[in-house]
Amino acid sequence: MEQPTTESINKNTITMDEMSTMEIVETMIQEDHIIHSVLKQNKQQLSEAIDLITSQWQKGGRVIVAGAGTSGRIGVLDAVELGPTFSVPSDRWIALLAGGAEATWKPMEQYEDSEEAIMDELDKLKLQDIDTVIAMTASGSTPYAIAALQYAKKVHAKRISISCNSKTLASEFSHIAIELVVGAEVIRGSTRLKAGTVQKIALNILSTATMIRLGKVYQNEMIEMQLINKKLVNRAVNTLMQLADISMNEAQSLMRQTNNNLKEALFMALTHASLAETRNTLEVHQGHLKKAIHTYLSK
């Protein structure tokens, strides 16, 4: 059986335990250079995955990211950030980690073989065909992640895998297989290094680009962030002032009228529409601000 690259020996680092601190740092930086070229090699798969997720989301579907160990923790980290950044409900983009929430901060890698556990989780979620499952597995063969894909296939949900080996079992069960082959790790088998980094970047790209496609970004500004503290409220006011070229008083007034809804306030500032017209137009365009603005102004 051919050994996966994530388990192979890195010939460049065999003498790492004899290196100076500076040499270790330089070696690790050099090893990470491959990450961006590997991502570029997978830009087609990343693009297709984003379009697939976006399409399913617009049908009312959810995204479920499943993984064990480092891969699973990356999924949790990304999912948690989507709430404050884009106001994504916690029941729309869900991260499932082998071993449960406790495994986020405790080493519980023994649960990566828990096929029944992930199937039970997906059963509780009532996974359906409009949902999308993203399996995170550096090896491409982790039983927890594979079982998630198999369950998804059974209910005709869309399936995406992010692995760090080629021609993996995860790829076989996926509609879109993102294979980020970064080669042998600096320390053999320690996939919290290159493999973990490239998986995190890939998932960042998938989630962020999906939110952009859904209209949760205007130009390059977050317009659906949760305004849960003074700093973020002030950022929203400043964003509104900048994008609409209005005064602070005007911006604060619009934020009050919309109950601190930056997207609605920006629509009103740019179109001079009423709040009722604003909400109706945004609803018609599924919350996509720029499309809603273009439609309203072209009437």
C-alpha positions in Angstrom: 0.0 0.0 0.0 1.4 3.4 -1.0 2.2 5.6 1.9 0.3 9.0 1.9 2.5 12.1 1.7 1.2 13.3 5.0 3.0 10.3 6.6 6.2 10.4 4.6 9.6 11.4 5.8 10.8 14.9 4.9 14.4 14.6 3.8 15.0 18.3 4.3 14.5 18.1 8.0 16.1 14.8 9.0 18.8 16.8 10.9 16.3 19.3 12.4 17.2 18.2 16.0 20.7 19.4 15.3 19.8 22.8 13.8 20.2 26.1 15.5 17.0 28.0 16.4 17.4 30.3 13.4 17.9 27.3 11.1 14.7 25.7 12.4 12.8 28.9 11.8 14.2 29.4 8.3 13.5 25.7 7.4 9.9 25.9 8.5 9.3 29.1 6.6 10.9 27.5 3.5 8.7 24.4 3.8 5.6 26.6 4.0 6.4 28.2 0.6 4.6 25.3 -1.2 1.2 26.2 0.4 0.2 29.0 -2.0 1.2 27.1 -5.2 -0.9 24.2 -4.0 -3.9 26.4 -3.5 -3.4 27.9 -7.0 -3.4 24.4 -8.4 -6.8 23.8 -6.8 -8.4 27.2 -7.7 -10.8 25.5 -10.1 -12.0 23.1 -7.4 -12.3 25.9 -4.9 -14.3 28.0 -7.3 -16.7 25.1 -8.1 -17.1 24.3 -4.4 -18.0 27.9 -3.6 -20.6 28.0 -6.4 -22.1 24.7 -5.2 -22.3 25.9 -1.6 -23.9 29.2 -2.7 -26.5 27.4 -4.8 -27.5 25.1 -2.0 -27.5 27.9 0.5 -30.0 29.9 -1.6 -32.3 26.9 -1.6 -32.3 27.0 2.2 -29.6 24.4 2.7 -27.0 24.3 5.5 -23.3 23.6 5.5 -22.0 21.0 7.8 -18.2 20.8 8.2 -17.0 17.5 9.7 -13.5 16.5 10.9 -11.4 15.0 13.6 -8.3 16.4 15.4 -6.6 19.4 13.8 -8.9 19.3 10.7 -12.0 19.3 12.9 -10.8 22.1 15.1 -10.1 24.2 12.0 -13.7 23.6 11.0 -14.9 24.8 14.4 -12.8 27.9 14.3 -14.1 28.9 10.9 -17.7 28.3 11.8 -17.6 30.2 15.0 -16.2 33.3 13.2 -19.0 33.4 10.6 -21.5 34.5 13.2 -19.9 37.8 14.3 -18.5 38.5 10.8 -21.5 37.8 8.6 -24.4 37.2 11.0 -24.6 33.6 9.9 -27.0 31.7 12.2 -25.3 28.9 14.1 -27.7 26.4 12.7 -26.8 27.2 9.0 -23.0 26.7 9.0 -22.3 23.9 11.5 -19.0 22.3 12.6 -19.0 18.8 13.9 -15.8 17.6 15.7 -15.0 14.1 16.6 -15.2 13.8 20.4 -17.6 16.8 20.6 -17.0 20.3 21.9 -14.6 19.1 24.5 -12.2 18.0 21.8 -11.8 21.6 20.7 -9.3 22.2 23.5 -8.5 18.7 24.7 -6.6 16.0 22.7 -9.2 13.4 21.9 -7.9 12.0 18.6 -9.1 8.5 19.6 -12.5 9.6 18.4 -11.4 10.0 14.8 -12.6 6.4 14.2 -16.1 7.2 15.6 -18.2 6.5 12.5 -21.4 5.9 14.5 -21.0 9.2 16.3 -20.9 11.3 13.2 -23.8 9.4 11.7 -25.8 10.0 14.8 -25.0 13.7 14.7 -26.1 14.0 11.1 -29.2 12.0 11.9 -30.1 14.5 14.7 -29.6 17.3 12.2 -31.9 15.6 9.7 -29.4 16.1 6.9 -31.2 16.5 3.6 -30.5 16.9 -0.1 -30.3 20.7 0.0 -27.4 20.6 2.5 -23.7 20.5 1.8 -21.2 18.4 3.8 -17.5 19.4 3.8 -15.3 16.7 5.1 -12.0 17.9 6.5 -9.3 15.1 6.6 -5.6 15.7 6.0 -5.1 12.0 5.3 -8.2 11.7 3.2 -9.1 8.5 5.0 -10.2 9.5 8.5 -13.2 7.2 9.4 -15.1 10.1 11.0 -14.9 12.2 7.9 -15.5 9.4 5.5 -18.6 8.3 7.4 -19.9 11.9 7.1 -19.5 11.7 3.3 -21.2 8.3 3.1 -24.2 9.5 5.1 -24.4 12.6 2.9 -24.4 10.4 -0.2 -27.2 8.3 1.2 -29.5 11.3 1.6 -28.3 12.9 -1.7 -26.6 15.9 0.0 -23.8 17.7 -1.8 -20.3 16.5 -0.8 -17.0 18.4 -0.7 -13.7 17.1 0.8 -10.5 18.9 1.7 -7.6 16.6 2.1 -3.8 16.7 1.7 -3.2 13.6 -0.3 -4.1 12.6 -3.8 -6.7 10.1 -5.0 -8.1 9.6 -1.5 -11.1 7.7 -0.2 -12.6 11.1 0.7 -12.3 12.2 -2.9 -14.1 9.1 -4.2 -17.2 10.0 -2.1 -17.1 13.7 -3.0 -18.8 15.8 -5.7 -15.8 18.1 -5.5 -12.5 16.9 -4.1 -10.0 19.6 -3.0 -6.6 17.8 -2.7 -4.0 20.1 -1.2 -0.8 18.0 -1.5 1.8 20.0 0.4 4.1 17.1 0.9 5.9 15.7 3.9 5.7 17.7 7.2 8.7 19.2 8.9 8.0 16.6 11.7 6.7 13.4 10.2 2.9 13.1 10.5 2.3 16.3 12.3 -0.5 17.6 10.1 -1.0 20.6 12.4 1.8 22.2 10.3 1.6 22.6 6.5 -1.5 20.4 6.2 -3.3 22.3 8.9 -2.3 25.7 7.5 -3.4 24.9 3.9 -6.7 23.4 5.1 -7.4 26.5 7.1 -6.7 28.8 4.2 -8.9 26.7 1.9 -11.8 26.7 4.3 -11.4 30.5 4.8 -11.6 30.9 1.0 -14.7 28.7 0.8 -16.6 30.4 3.6 -15.6 34.0 2.8 -16.2 33.7 -0.9 -19.6 32.1 -0.3 -20.5 35.0 1.9 -19.4 37.5 -0.7 -21.4 35.7 -3.4 -24.4 35.8 -1.1 -24.1 39.6 -0.9 -22.9 39.8 2.7 -20.1 42.1 1.6 -20.4 45.4 -0.2 -17.2 46.4 -2.1 -14.8 44.9 0.5 -16.8 45.9 3.6 -18.5 43.7 6.1 -22.1 44.9 6.0 -23.8 42.1 8.0 -21.4 41.9 11.0 -23.0 41.6 14.4 -22.9 45.0 16.1 -22.4 43.6 19.6 -20.1 46.2 21.1 -19.3 49.9 20.8 -16.2 49.3 18.6 -18.3 47.5 16.0 -21.2 50.1 16.2 -18.6 52.8 15.6 -17.1 50.8 12.7 -20.5 50.5 11.1 -21.2 54.2 11.4 -17.8 55.0 9.9 -18.4 52.5 7.1 -21.7 54.1 6.3 -20.2 57.6 6.3 -17.4 56.4 3.9 -19.5 54.4 1.5 -22.4 56.9 1.3 -20.4 60.0 1.7 -22.6 61.4 4.5 -22.1 63.1 7.8 -21.8 61.3 11.2 -25.2 62.7 12.2 -26.8 61.4 9.0 -25.2 58.0 9.5 -26.2 57.7 13.2 -29.8 58.7 12.3 -30.0 56.0 9.6 -28.6 53.4 12.0 -31.2 54.3 14.6 -34.0 54.1 12.0 -32.9 50.6 11.0 -32.2 49.4 14.5 -28.4 49.2 13.7 -28.8 47.3 10.5 -25.9 48.5 8.4 -27.1 46.9 5.2 -30.5 48.6 5.4 -29.0 51.9 6.4 -26.6 51.8 3.5 -29.4 51.0 1.0 -31.4 53.9 2.3 -28.4 56.3 2.1 -27.6 55.3 -1.5 -31.1 55.2 -2.9 -33.1 57.5 -0.6 -35.7 54.7 -0.3 -38.0 54.3 2.7 -37.4 51.6 5.2 -40.3 49.6 3.9 -39.0 49.9 0.3 -35.6 49.0 1.5 -36.6 45.8 3.3 -38.9 44.7 0.4 -36.2 45.2 -2.2 -33.6 43.4 -0.2 -36.0 40.5 0.4 -36.6 40.2 -3.3 -32.9 39.9 -3.9 -32.2 37.5 -1.0 -30.3 40.2 0.9 -27.8 40.9 -1.9 -27.2 44.6 -1.4 -25.5 45.6 -4.7 -28.1 43.8 -6.8 -30.9 45.3 -4.8 -29.4 48.8 -5.2 -29.0 48.4 -9.0 -32.6 47.2 -9.4 -34.0 50.0 -7.3 -32.1 52.7 -9.1 -32.9 51.4 -12.5 -36.6 51.6 -12.0 
